[in-house]
Amino acid sequence: MKSSSVTFRARAEVSTSHAAAPAVTPVRFPAKVELFNGVMMTPTTYDDVVDVCINAAKARQPAITAFAANHILAMAAGDEAFRARMNDFDLVAPDGQPVRWAMNYFHDAGLTDRVYGPELTRRLCQAAAERGVSIYLFGATDAVIAKLCENLHAMFPKLVIAGAESPPFRPLTPEEDAAAIKRINDSGAGLLFIGIGAPKQENFAHAHRHSIKAVQLCVGAAFDFHAGVKETAPAWMQKRGLEWLYRLTKEPKRLWKRYFVTNTHYLALFAKHAVLKKLGKFPRQQSTSSRPTDSDLDDELTVAA
């Protein structure tokens, strides 16, 4: 599909979005803890994520954030290169209920809810509208992007969408990539929502962690849900960690491998580390910096589809 871009500049708020921000103290993201096989996760809440992301955006401080369900955590636990990239993120919050349960069980995190990407997107857009932070949307299809913009404006009339585009499903050429980054940066957006599917979106965010001047948020299916083209699971299924089952019934061909293979891997990881905890050998590593030291990984990553 051909890439498309739409820019919204009808609101008066846009005219001030490029004003130079005064010098501020760097925003520090919450510390992370080790969960499985060296994978670092952030024990955090909706309110804390909204606050730190909005503050970073207003300070014009770039950051990369992700929201990990079972399959992402299992993938990172089993893939050293992907794990290194994920551990380089400023924030990796528990998107799935089983991940939240694991953080509570192994680290006494006391989390009462997960940080679900679609719900976080809604809360962040509300906060962005209230606090004068513009956003950029990158992902989905032309039709989904158009409907998403329409719905977000209906929910939050003061929200400034500085730009929105649907990239090709294939890997971008170097020229296309550079042009997309220029559009994003030139828009002045403080928040960049990325919805191109996992792990593609996480690889994209990490590869551009030094070139995109915004807070990047890998929110996956949030675009489809807020555009109204897909339905979220019933609340009772979400609370019980069964959203994966609901989505599997809707898209079995696309999602069967993700859920059956990675969920099995996740359960095995949980069982293994539960035994380690009983033996007093569960790792207790915690990050001491809000921004991990950059790894030696090449920025020019080959983004997996």
PDB file of C-alpha atoms in Angstrom:
ATOM      1  CA  MET A   1       0.000   0.000   0.000  1.00  0.00           C
ATOM      2  CA  LYS A   2       1.286   3.434  -0.844  1.00  0.00           C
ATOM      3  CA  SER A   3       2.263   5.657   2.046  1.00  0.00           C
ATOM      4  CA  SER A   4      -0.030   8.568   2.747  1.00  0.00           C
ATOM      5  CA  SER A   5       0.247  11.575   4.987  1.00  0.00           C
ATOM      6  CA  VAL A   6      -2.340  13.974   6.341  1.00  0.00           C
ATOM      7  CA  THR A   7      -1.548  17.097   8.322  1.00  0.00           C
ATOM      8  CA  PHE A   8      -4.069  18.946  10.490  1.00  0.00           C
ATOM      9  CA  ARG A   9      -3.365  22.629  11.115  1.00  0.00           C
ATOM     10  CA  ALA A  10      -6.799  24.186  11.364  1.00  0.00           C
ATOM     11  CA  ARG A  11      -6.567  24.962  15.060  1.00  0.00           C
ATOM     12  CA  ALA A  12      -5.051  28.026  16.614  1.00  0.00           C
ATOM     13  CA  GLU A  13      -3.123  25.812  19.013  1.00  0.00           C
ATOM     14  CA  VAL A  14      -0.864  24.639  16.192  1.00  0.00           C
ATOM     15  CA  SER A  15       0.610  28.076  15.690  1.00  0.00           C
ATOM     16  CA  THR A  16       2.203  27.888  19.129  1.00  0.00           C
ATOM     17  CA  SER A  17       3.293  24.248  19.000  1.00  0.00           C
ATOM     18  CA  HIS A  18       6.749  25.156  17.661  1.00  0.00           C
ATOM     19  CA  ALA A  19       7.559  27.711  20.352  1.00  0.00           C
ATOM     20  CA  ALA A  20      10.909  27.063  21.987  1.00  0.00           C
ATOM     21  CA  ALA A  21      10.508  25.449  25.385  1.00  0.00           C
ATOM     22  CA  PRO A  22      12.436  26.907  28.315  1.00  0.00           C
ATOM     23  CA  ALA A  23      15.287  24.917  29.811  1.00  0.00           C
ATOM     24  CA  VAL A  24      13.914  22.292  32.170  1.00  0.00           C
ATOM     25  CA  THR A  25      15.232  19.486  34.313  1.00  0.00           C
ATOM     26  CA  PRO A  26      15.345  16.249  32.284  1.00  0.00           C
ATOM     27  CA  VAL A  27      12.317  14.049  32.851  1.00  0.00           C
ATOM     28  CA  ARG A  28      13.229  10.790  34.541  1.00  0.00           C
ATOM     29  CA  PHE A  29      11.307   7.646  33.706  1.00  0.00           C
ATOM     30  CA  PRO A  30      10.550   5.052  36.425  1.00  0.00           C
ATOM     31  CA  ALA A  31      13.143   2.401  37.206  1.00  0.00           C
ATOM     32  CA  LYS A  32      12.675  -1.067  35.720  1.00  0.00           C
ATOM     33  CA  VAL A  33      12.936  -4.502  37.293  1.00  0.00           C
ATOM     34  CA  GLU A  34      14.024  -7.817  35.797  1.00  0.00           C
ATOM     35  CA  LEU A  35      11.179 -10.227  35.145  1.00  0.00           C
ATOM     36  CA  PHE A  36      12.191 -13.221  33.008  1.00  0.00           C
ATOM     37  CA  ASN A  37      15.564 -14.100  31.448  1.00  0.00           C
ATOM     38  CA  GLY A  38      16.958 -10.592  31.776  1.00  0.00           C
ATOM     39  CA  VAL A  39      13.881  -8.833  30.356  1.00  0.00           C
ATOM     40  CA  MET A  40      13.418  -5.502  32.132  1.00  0.00           C
ATOM     41  CA  MET A  41       9.892  -4.222  32.813  1.00  0.00           C
ATOM     42  CA  THR A  42       8.497  -1.050  34.375  1.00  0.00           C
ATOM     43  CA  PRO A  43       6.115  -1.515  37.326  1.00  0.00           C
ATOM     44  CA  THR A  44       3.869   1.476  36.690  1.00  0.00           C
ATOM     45  CA  THR A  45       0.310   2.761  36.336  1.00  0.00           C
ATOM     46  CA  TYR A  46      -1.795   4.644  33.801  1.00  0.00           C
ATOM     47  CA  ASP A  47      -1.484   7.910  35.715  1.00  0.00           C
ATOM     48  CA  ASP A  48       2.286   7.657  36.052  1.00  0.00           C
ATOM     49  CA  VAL A  49       2.769   6.828  32.370  1.00  0.00           C
ATOM     50  CA  VAL A  50       0.532   9.696  31.267  1.00  0.00           C
ATOM     51  CA  ASP A  51       2.373  12.144  33.518  1.00  0.00           C
ATOM     52  CA  VAL A  52       5.889  11.137  32.513  1.00  0.00           C
ATOM     53  CA  CYS A  53       5.084  11.022  28.783  1.00  0.00           C
ATOM     54  CA  ILE A  54       3.300  14.386  28.761  1.00  0.00           C
ATOM     55  CA  ASN A  55       6.088  15.977  30.802  1.00  0.00           C
ATOM     56  CA  ALA A  56       8.739  14.583  28.452  1.00  0.00           C
ATOM     57  CA  ALA A  57       6.777  15.766  25.419  1.00  0.00           C
ATOM     58  CA  LYS A  58       6.396  19.283  26.811  1.00  0.00           C
ATOM     59  CA  ALA A  59      10.114  19.342  27.591  1.00  0.00           C
ATOM     60  CA  ARG A  60      10.839  18.213  24.001  1.00  0.00           C
ATOM     61  CA  GLN A  61      12.669  15.202  25.424  1.00  0.00           C
ATOM     62  CA  PRO A  62      12.660  12.189  23.060  1.00  0.00           C
ATOM     63  CA  ALA A  63      11.845   8.800  24.554  1.00  0.00           C
ATOM     64  CA  ILE A  64      10.776   5.326  23.458  1.00  0.00           C
ATOM     65  CA  THR A  65       8.016   3.442  25.261  1.00  0.00           C
ATOM     66  CA  ALA A  66       6.311   0.087  24.794  1.00  0.00           C
ATOM     67  CA  PHE A  67       3.483  -1.876  26.362  1.00  0.00           C
ATOM     68  CA  ALA A  68       4.240  -5.568  26.585  1.00  0.00           C
ATOM     69  CA  ALA A  69       1.715  -8.378  26.560  1.00  0.00           C
ATOM     70  CA  ASN A  70       2.661 -12.047  27.020  1.00  0.00           C
ATOM     71  CA  HIS A  71       3.917 -12.586  23.485  1.00  0.00           C
ATOM     72  CA  ILE A  72       6.291  -9.612  23.532  1.00  0.00           C
ATOM     73  CA  LEU A  73       7.754 -10.627  26.881  1.00  0.00           C
ATOM     74  CA  ALA A  74       8.168 -14.230  25.722  1.00  0.00           C
ATOM     75  CA  MET A  75       9.768 -13.062  22.480  1.00  0.00           C
ATOM     76  CA  ALA A  76      12.239 -10.852  24.339  1.00  0.00           C
ATOM     77  CA  ALA A  77      13.059 -13.645  26.792  1.00  0.00           C
ATOM     78  CA  GLY A  78      13.985 -15.978  23.935  1.00  0.00           C
ATOM     79  CA  ASP A  79      15.689 -13.568  21.522  1.00  0.00           C
ATOM     80  CA  GLU A  80      18.863 -11.914  22.783  1.00  0.00           C
ATOM     81  CA  ALA A  81      18.938  -9.155  20.151  1.00  0.00           C
ATOM     82  CA  PHE A  82      15.277  -8.243  20.634  1.00  0.00           C
ATOM     83  CA  ARG A  83      15.739  -8.343  24.419  1.00  0.00           C
ATOM     84  CA  ALA A  84      18.642  -5.892  24.154  1.00  0.00           C
ATOM     85  CA  ARG A  85      16.480  -3.522  22.123  1.00  0.00           C
ATOM     86  CA  MET A  86      13.549  -3.748  24.528  1.00  0.00           C
ATOM     87  CA  ASN A  87      15.824  -3.192  27.522  1.00  0.00           C
ATOM     88  CA  ASP A  88      17.020   0.005  25.856  1.00  0.00           C
ATOM     89  CA  PHE A  89      13.492   1.473  26.023  1.00  0.00           C
ATOM     90  CA  ASP A  90      12.797   4.195  28.570  1.00  0.00           C
ATOM     91  CA  LEU A  91       9.620   2.445  29.678  1.00  0.00           C
ATOM     92  CA  VAL A  92       8.120  -1.012  29.088  1.00  0.00           C
ATOM     93  CA  ALA A  93       4.793  -1.273  30.913  1.00  0.00           C
ATOM     94  CA  PRO A  94       2.679  -4.416  31.452  1.00  0.00           C
ATOM     95  CA  ASP A  95       0.010  -4.374  28.734  1.00  0.00           C
ATOM     96  CA  GLY A  96      -1.280  -7.863  29.549  1.00  0.00           C
ATOM     97  CA  GLN A  97      -2.924  -8.964  32.782  1.00  0.00           C
ATOM     98  CA  PRO A  98      -0.672 -12.065  33.085  1.00  0.00           C
ATOM     99  CA  VAL A  99       2.369  -9.780  32.879  1.00  0.00           C
ATOM    100  CA  ARG A 100       0.922  -7.611  35.651  1.00  0.00           C
ATOM    101  CA  TRP A 101       0.247 -10.722  37.738  1.00  0.00           C
ATOM    102  CA  ALA A 102       3.852 -11.829  37.249  1.00  0.00           C
ATOM    103  CA  MET A 103       5.200  -8.440  38.333  1.00  0.00           C
ATOM    104  CA  ASN A 104       3.059  -8.576  41.464  1.00  0.00           C
ATOM    105  CA  TYR A 105       4.043 -12.174  42.236  1.00  0.00           C
ATOM    106  CA  PHE A 106       7.772 -11.847  41.651  1.00  0.00           C
ATOM    107  CA  HIS A 107       8.344  -8.231  42.712  1.00  0.00           C
ATOM    108  CA  ASP A 108       5.426  -7.361  45.020  1.00  0.00           C
ATOM    109  CA  ALA A 109       4.693  -4.475  42.648  1.00  0.00           C
ATOM    110  CA  GLY A 110       1.202  -3.937  44.022  1.00  0.00           C
ATOM    111  CA  LEU A 111      -0.216  -3.113  40.588  1.00  0.00           C
ATOM    112  CA  THR A 112      -4.027  -3.067  40.573  1.00  0.00           C
ATOM    113  CA  ASP A 113      -4.348  -2.772  36.802  1.00  0.00           C
ATOM    114  CA  ARG A 114      -2.335  -3.239  33.641  1.00  0.00           C
ATOM    115  CA  VAL A 115      -1.349  -0.390  31.288  1.00  0.00           C
ATOM    116  CA  TYR A 116      -3.380  -1.398  28.236  1.00  0.00           C
ATOM    117  CA  GLY A 117      -2.205   0.299  25.032  1.00  0.00           C
ATOM    118  CA  PRO A 118      -5.635   1.315  23.675  1.00  0.00           C
ATOM    119  CA  GLU A 119      -6.800   2.700  27.030  1.00  0.00           C
ATOM    120  CA  LEU A 120      -3.494   4.502  27.532  1.00  0.00           C
ATOM    121  CA  THR A 121      -3.887   6.028  24.064  1.00  0.00           C
ATOM    122  CA  ARG A 122      -7.268   7.434  25.058  1.00  0.00           C
ATOM    123  CA  ARG A 123      -5.943   8.843  28.327  1.00  0.00           C
ATOM    124  CA  LEU A 124      -2.870  10.329  26.702  1.00  0.00           C
ATOM    125  CA  CYS A 125      -4.915  12.000  23.970  1.00  0.00           C
ATOM    126  CA  GLN A 126      -7.162  13.510  26.625  1.00  0.00           C
ATOM    127  CA  ALA A 127      -4.147  14.788  28.575  1.00  0.00           C
ATOM    128  CA  ALA A 128      -2.493  16.062  25.392  1.00  0.00           C
ATOM    129  CA  ALA A 129      -5.623  18.028  24.507  1.00  0.00           C
ATOM    130  CA  GLU A 130      -5.805  19.524  27.989  1.00  0.00           C
ATOM    131  CA  ARG A 131      -2.103  20.369  28.262  1.00  0.00           C
ATOM    132  CA  GLY A 132      -1.409  21.609  24.745  1.00  0.00           C
ATOM    133  CA  VAL A 133       0.693  18.729  23.418  1.00  0.00           C
ATOM    134  CA  SER A 134       0.252  17.852  19.743  1.00  0.00           C
ATOM    135  CA  ILE A 135       0.329  14.261  18.495  1.00  0.00           C
ATOM    136  CA  TYR A 136       1.325  12.353  15.357  1.00  0.00           C
ATOM    137  CA  LEU A 137      -0.233   9.068  14.207  1.00  0.00           C
ATOM    138  CA  PHE A 138       1.889   6.544  12.284  1.00  0.00           C
ATOM    139  CA  GLY A 139       0.384   3.229  11.202  1.00  0.00           C
ATOM    140  CA  ALA A 140      -2.676   1.299  10.012  1.00  0.00           C
ATOM    141  CA  THR A 141      -4.271   1.974   6.602  1.00  0.00           C
ATOM    142  CA  ASP A 142      -5.515   5.144   4.918  1.00  0.00           C
ATOM    143  CA  ALA A 143      -9.121   4.365   5.832  1.00  0.00           C
ATOM    144  CA  VAL A 144      -8.303   3.497   9.441  1.00  0.00           C
ATOM    145  CA  ILE A 145      -6.157   6.612   9.901  1.00  0.00           C
ATOM    146  CA  ALA A 146      -8.914   8.851   8.526  1.00  0.00           C
ATOM    147  CA  LYS A 147     -11.530   7.317  10.816  1.00  0.00           C
ATOM    148  CA  LEU A 148      -9.160   7.403  13.781  1.00  0.00           C
ATOM    149  CA  CYS A 149      -8.538  11.125  13.330  1.00  0.00           C
ATOM    150  CA  GLU A 150     -12.271  11.738  13.029  1.00  0.00           C
ATOM    151  CA  ASN A 151     -13.034   9.795  16.205  1.00  0.00           C
ATOM    152  CA  LEU A 152     -10.231  11.359  18.232  1.00  0.00           C
ATOM    153  CA  HIS A 153     -11.373  14.851  17.274  1.00  0.00           C
ATOM    154  CA  ALA A 154     -14.921  13.930  18.257  1.00  0.00           C
ATOM    155  CA  MET A 155     -13.737  12.702  21.667  1.00  0.00           C
ATOM    156  CA  PHE A 156     -11.250  15.515  22.255  1.00  0.00           C
ATOM    157  CA  PRO A 157     -12.115  18.656  20.238  1.00  0.00           C
ATOM    158  CA  LYS A 158      -9.018  20.512  21.472  1.00  0.00           C
ATOM    159  CA  LEU A 159      -6.627  17.732  20.479  1.00  0.00           C
ATOM    160  CA  VAL A 160      -4.071  18.884  17.909  1.00  0.00           C
ATOM    161  CA  ILE A 161      -3.184  16.139  15.427  1.00  0.00           C
ATOM    162  CA  ALA A 162      -0.038  17.577  13.864  1.00  0.00           C
ATOM    163  CA  GLY A 163       0.137  14.795  11.301  1.00  0.00           C
ATOM    164  CA  ALA A 164      -1.070  11.307  10.444  1.00  0.00           C
ATOM    165  CA  GLU A 165       0.128   8.785   7.904  1.00  0.00           C
ATOM    166  CA  SER A 166      -0.182   5.183   6.855  1.00  0.00           C
ATOM    167  CA  PRO A 167       3.230   3.732   5.926  1.00  0.00           C
ATOM    168  CA  PRO A 168       3.639   0.860   3.451  1.00  0.00           C
ATOM    169  CA  PHE A 169       3.399  -2.637   4.909  1.00  0.00           C
ATOM    170  CA  ARG A 170       6.759  -3.476   3.326  1.00  0.00           C
ATOM    171  CA  PRO A 171      10.039  -2.172   4.799  1.00  0.00           C
ATOM    172  CA  LEU A 172      10.645   1.491   4.018  1.00  0.00           C
ATOM    173  CA  THR A 173      13.411   2.414   1.619  1.00  0.00           C
ATOM    174  CA  PRO A 174      16.125   4.653   3.111  1.00  0.00           C
ATOM    175  CA  GLU A 175      14.622   7.601   1.222  1.00  0.00           C
ATOM    176  CA  GLU A 176      11.102   6.857   2.471  1.00  0.00           C
ATOM    177  CA  ASP A 177      12.361   6.401   5.995  1.00  0.00           C
ATOM    178  CA  ALA A 178      14.218   9.714   5.996  1.00  0.00           C
ATOM    179  CA  ALA A 179      11.195  11.503   4.548  1.00  0.00           C
ATOM    180  CA  ALA A 180       8.882  10.039   7.194  1.00  0.00           C
ATOM    181  CA  ILE A 181      11.222  11.066  10.013  1.00  0.00           C
ATOM    182  CA  LYS A 182      11.416  14.580   8.578  1.00  0.00           C
ATOM    183  CA  ARG A 183       7.628  14.857   8.432  1.00  0.00           C
ATOM    184  CA  ILE A 184       7.298  13.690  12.018  1.00  0.00           C
ATOM    185  CA  ASN A 185       9.954  16.061  13.334  1.00  0.00           C
ATOM    186  CA  ASP A 186       8.794  19.016  11.227  1.00  0.00           C
ATOM    187  CA  SER A 187       5.271  18.601  12.597  1.00  0.00           C
ATOM    188  CA  GLY A 188       6.439  19.572  16.072  1.00  0.00           C
ATOM    189  CA  ALA A 189       4.422  16.741  17.617  1.00  0.00           C
ATOM    190  CA  GLY A 190       5.347  15.857  21.178  1.00  0.00           C
ATOM    191  CA  LEU A 191       3.793  12.373  21.102  1.00  0.00           C
ATOM    192  CA  LEU A 192       4.182   9.855  18.277  1.00  0.00           C
ATOM    193  CA  PHE A 193       1.713   6.959  18.391  1.00  0.00           C
ATOM    194  CA  ILE A 194       2.988   3.971  16.384  1.00  0.00           C
ATOM    195  CA  GLY A 195       0.528   1.285  15.329  1.00  0.00           C
ATOM    196  CA  ILE A 196       2.275  -1.010  12.867  1.00  0.00           C
ATOM    197  CA  GLY A 197       2.125  -4.256  14.841  1.00  0.00           C
ATOM    198  CA  ALA A 198       4.548  -6.007  17.175  1.00  0.00           C
ATOM    199  CA  PRO A 199       7.492  -6.460  17.008  1.00  0.00           C
ATOM    200  CA  LYS A 200       7.752  -4.234  13.949  1.00  0.00           C
ATOM    201  CA  GLN A 201       6.754  -1.111  15.870  1.00  0.00           C
ATOM    202  CA  GLU A 202       9.206  -1.777  18.700  1.00  0.00           C
ATOM    203  CA  ASN A 203      12.027  -2.303  16.207  1.00  0.00           C
ATOM    204  CA  PHE A 204      11.043   0.910  14.402  1.00  0.00           C
ATOM    205  CA  ALA A 205      10.977   2.950  17.608  1.00  0.00           C
ATOM    206  CA  HIS A 206      14.343   1.636  18.758  1.00  0.00           C
ATOM    207  CA  ALA A 207      15.985   2.186  15.380  1.00  0.00           C
ATOM    208  CA  HIS A 208      14.865   5.837  15.474  1.00  0.00           C
ATOM    209  CA  ARG A 209      15.432   6.540  19.153  1.00  0.00           C
ATOM    210  CA  HIS A 210      18.017   9.221  18.310  1.00  0.00           C
ATOM    211  CA  SER A 211      16.399  10.660  15.179  1.00  0.00           C
ATOM    212  CA  ILE A 212      12.743  11.171  16.177  1.00  0.00           C
ATOM    213  CA  LYS A 213      12.318  14.188  18.454  1.00  0.00           C
ATOM    214  CA  ALA A 214       9.165  13.037  20.210  1.00  0.00           C
ATOM    215  CA  VAL A 215       7.988  10.527  22.786  1.00  0.00           C
ATOM    216  CA  GLN A 216       7.345   7.356  20.785  1.00  0.00           C
ATOM    217  CA  LEU A 217       4.555   5.056  21.966  1.00  0.00           C
ATOM    218  CA  CYS A 218       4.161   1.555  20.516  1.00  0.00           C
ATOM    219  CA  VAL A 219       0.412   1.036  20.902  1.00  0.00           C
ATOM    220  CA  GLY A 220      -0.357  -1.689  18.350  1.00  0.00           C
ATOM    221  CA  ALA A 221      -4.051  -2.388  17.840  1.00  0.00           C
ATOM    222  CA  ALA A 222      -5.113   0.875  19.518  1.00  0.00           C
ATOM    223  CA  PHE A 223      -5.511   2.412  16.057  1.00  0.00           C
ATOM    224  CA  ASP A 224      -8.031  -0.218  14.956  1.00  0.00           C
ATOM    225  CA  PHE A 225      -9.960  -0.113  18.220  1.00  0.00           C
ATOM    226  CA  HIS A 226     -10.309   3.666  18.369  1.00  0.00           C
ATOM    227  CA  ALA A 227     -11.120   3.834  14.664  1.00  0.00           C
ATOM    228  CA  GLY A 228     -13.970   1.425  15.356  1.00  0.00           C
ATOM    229  CA  VAL A 229     -12.868  -1.218  12.858  1.00  0.00           C
ATOM    230  CA  LYS A 230     -12.204  -3.814  15.576  1.00  0.00           C
ATOM    231  CA  GLU A 231     -13.986  -4.483  18.848  1.00  0.00           C
ATOM    232  CA  THR A 232     -12.242  -4.762  22.186  1.00  0.00           C
ATOM    233  CA  ALA A 233     -12.848  -7.816  24.337  1.00  0.00           C
ATOM    234  CA  PRO A 234     -15.612  -7.608  26.958  1.00  0.00           C
ATOM    235  CA  ALA A 235     -14.447  -6.097  30.243  1.00  0.00           C
ATOM    236  CA  TRP A 236     -14.870  -9.379  32.120  1.00  0.00           C
ATOM    237  CA  MET A 237     -12.510 -11.140  29.697  1.00  0.00           C
ATOM    238  CA  GLN A 238      -9.954  -8.348  29.940  1.00  0.00           C
ATOM    239  CA  LYS A 239      -9.932  -8.467  33.749  1.00  0.00           C
ATOM    240  CA  ARG A 240      -9.373 -12.234  33.705  1.00  0.00           C
ATOM    241  CA  GLY A 241      -6.531 -12.108  31.201  1.00  0.00           C
ATOM    242  CA  LEU A 242      -8.618 -13.672  28.422  1.00  0.00           C
ATOM    243  CA  GLU A 243      -8.430 -10.922  25.826  1.00  0.00           C
ATOM    244  CA  TRP A 244      -6.086 -13.103  23.784  1.00  0.00           C
ATOM    245  CA  LEU A 245      -8.832 -15.724  23.472  1.00  0.00           C
ATOM    246  CA  TYR A 246     -11.355 -13.150  22.278  1.00  0.00           C
ATOM    247  CA  ARG A 247      -8.957 -11.786  19.667  1.00  0.00           C
ATOM    248  CA  LEU A 248      -8.038 -15.310  18.562  1.00  0.00           C
ATOM    249  CA  THR A 249     -11.693 -16.066  17.783  1.00  0.00           C
ATOM    250  CA  LYS A 250     -11.806 -12.914  15.635  1.00  0.00           C
ATOM    251  CA  GLU A 251      -8.527 -13.440  13.743  1.00  0.00           C
ATOM    252  CA  PRO A 252      -7.530 -17.117  14.077  1.00  0.00           C
ATOM    253  CA  LYS A 253      -5.330 -17.305  10.968  1.00  0.00           C
ATOM    254  CA  ARG A 254      -3.264 -14.276  11.929  1.00  0.00           C
ATOM    255  CA  LEU A 255      -3.034 -14.791  15.674  1.00  0.00           C
ATOM    256  CA  TRP A 256      -2.980 -18.557  16.336  1.00  0.00           C
ATOM    257  CA  LYS A 257       0.811 -18.812  16.295  1.00  0.00           C
ATOM    258  CA  ARG A 258       1.287 -15.695  18.399  1.00  0.00           C
ATOM    259  CA  TYR A 259      -0.970 -16.943  21.151  1.00  0.00           C
ATOM    260  CA  PHE A 260      -0.476 -20.692  21.185  1.00  0.00           C
ATOM    261  CA  VAL A 261       3.290 -20.654  20.769  1.00  0.00           C
ATOM    262  CA  THR A 262       4.203 -17.580  22.802  1.00  0.00           C
ATOM    263  CA  ASN A 263       1.576 -18.145  25.510  1.00  0.00           C
ATOM    264  CA  THR A 264       2.996 -21.631  26.034  1.00  0.00           C
ATOM    265  CA  HIS A 265       6.480 -20.124  26.213  1.00  0.00           C
ATOM    266  CA  TYR A 266       5.236 -17.512  28.679  1.00  0.00           C
ATOM    267  CA  LEU A 267       3.689 -20.140  30.956  1.00  0.00           C
ATOM    268  CA  ALA A 268       6.942 -22.100  30.885  1.00  0.00           C
ATOM    269  CA  LEU A 269       8.889 -18.978  31.838  1.00  0.00           C
ATOM    270  CA  PHE A 270       6.504 -18.251  34.695  1.00  0.00           C
ATOM    271  CA  ALA A 271       6.759 -21.814  36.009  1.00  0.00           C
ATOM    272  CA  LYS A 272      10.557 -21.827  35.761  1.00  0.00           C
ATOM    273  CA  HIS A 273      10.927 -18.558  37.637  1.00  0.00           C
ATOM    274  CA  ALA A 274       8.325 -19.551  40.227  1.00  0.00           C
ATOM    275  CA  VAL A 275      10.570 -22.511  41.067  1.00  0.00           C
ATOM    276  CA  LEU A 276      13.588 -20.187  41.228  1.00  0.00           C
ATOM    277  CA  LYS A 277      11.683 -17.938  43.608  1.00  0.00           C
ATOM    278  CA  LYS A 278      10.853 -20.892  45.860  1.00  0.00           C
ATOM    279  CA  LEU A 279      14.558 -21.753  45.896  1.00  0.00           C
ATOM    280  CA  GLY A 280      15.499 -18.153  46.676  1.00  0.00           C
ATOM    281  CA  LYS A 281      17.272 -17.734  43.349  1.00  0.00           C
ATOM    282  CA  PHE A 282      14.926 -15.354  41.545  1.00  0.00           C
ATOM    283  CA  PRO A 283      16.896 -12.410  40.044  1.00  0.00           C
ATOM    284  CA  ARG A 284      16.326  -9.041  41.703  1.00  0.00           C
ATOM    285  CA  GLN A 285      18.061  -6.787  39.203  1.00  0.00           C
ATOM    286  CA  GLN A 286      16.740  -3.232  39.058  1.00  0.00           C
ATOM    287  CA  SER A 287      17.738  -0.430  36.730  1.00  0.00           C
ATOM    288  CA  THR A 288      19.300   2.534  38.514  1.00  0.00           C
ATOM    289  CA  SER A 289      18.849   4.961  35.647  1.00  0.00           C
ATOM    290  CA  SER A 290      15.738   6.195  33.912  1.00  0.00           C
ATOM    291  CA  ARG A 291      17.620   5.905  30.612  1.00  0.00           C
ATOM    292  CA  PRO A 292      19.643   2.721  30.086  1.00  0.00           C
ATOM    293  CA  THR A 293      23.015   3.093  28.429  1.00  0.00           C
ATOM    294  CA  ASP A 294      22.665   2.688  24.676  1.00  0.00           C
ATOM    295  CA  SER A 295      23.663  -0.752  23.492  1.00  0.00           C
ATOM    296  CA  ASP A 296      26.141  -1.354  20.722  1.00  0.00           C
ATOM    297  CA  LEU A 297      23.359  -2.470  18.431  1.00  0.00           C
ATOM    298  CA  ASP A 298      23.362  -0.842  15.000  1.00  0.00           C
ATOM    299  CA  ASP A 299      20.688   1.826  14.637  1.00  0.00           C
ATOM    300  CA  GLU A 300      20.005   0.681  11.112  1.00  0.00           C
ATOM    301  CA  LEU A 301      17.980  -2.376  12.113  1.00  0.00           C
ATOM    302  CA  THR A 302      16.309  -4.639   9.664  1.00  0.00           C
ATOM    303  CA  VAL A 303      12.694  -4.244  10.766  1.00  0.00           C
ATOM    304  CA  ALA A 304      10.910  -7.583  10.853  1.00  0.00           C
ATOM    305  CA  ALA A 305       7.447  -7.662   9.340  1.00  0.00           C
TER     306      ALA A 305
END
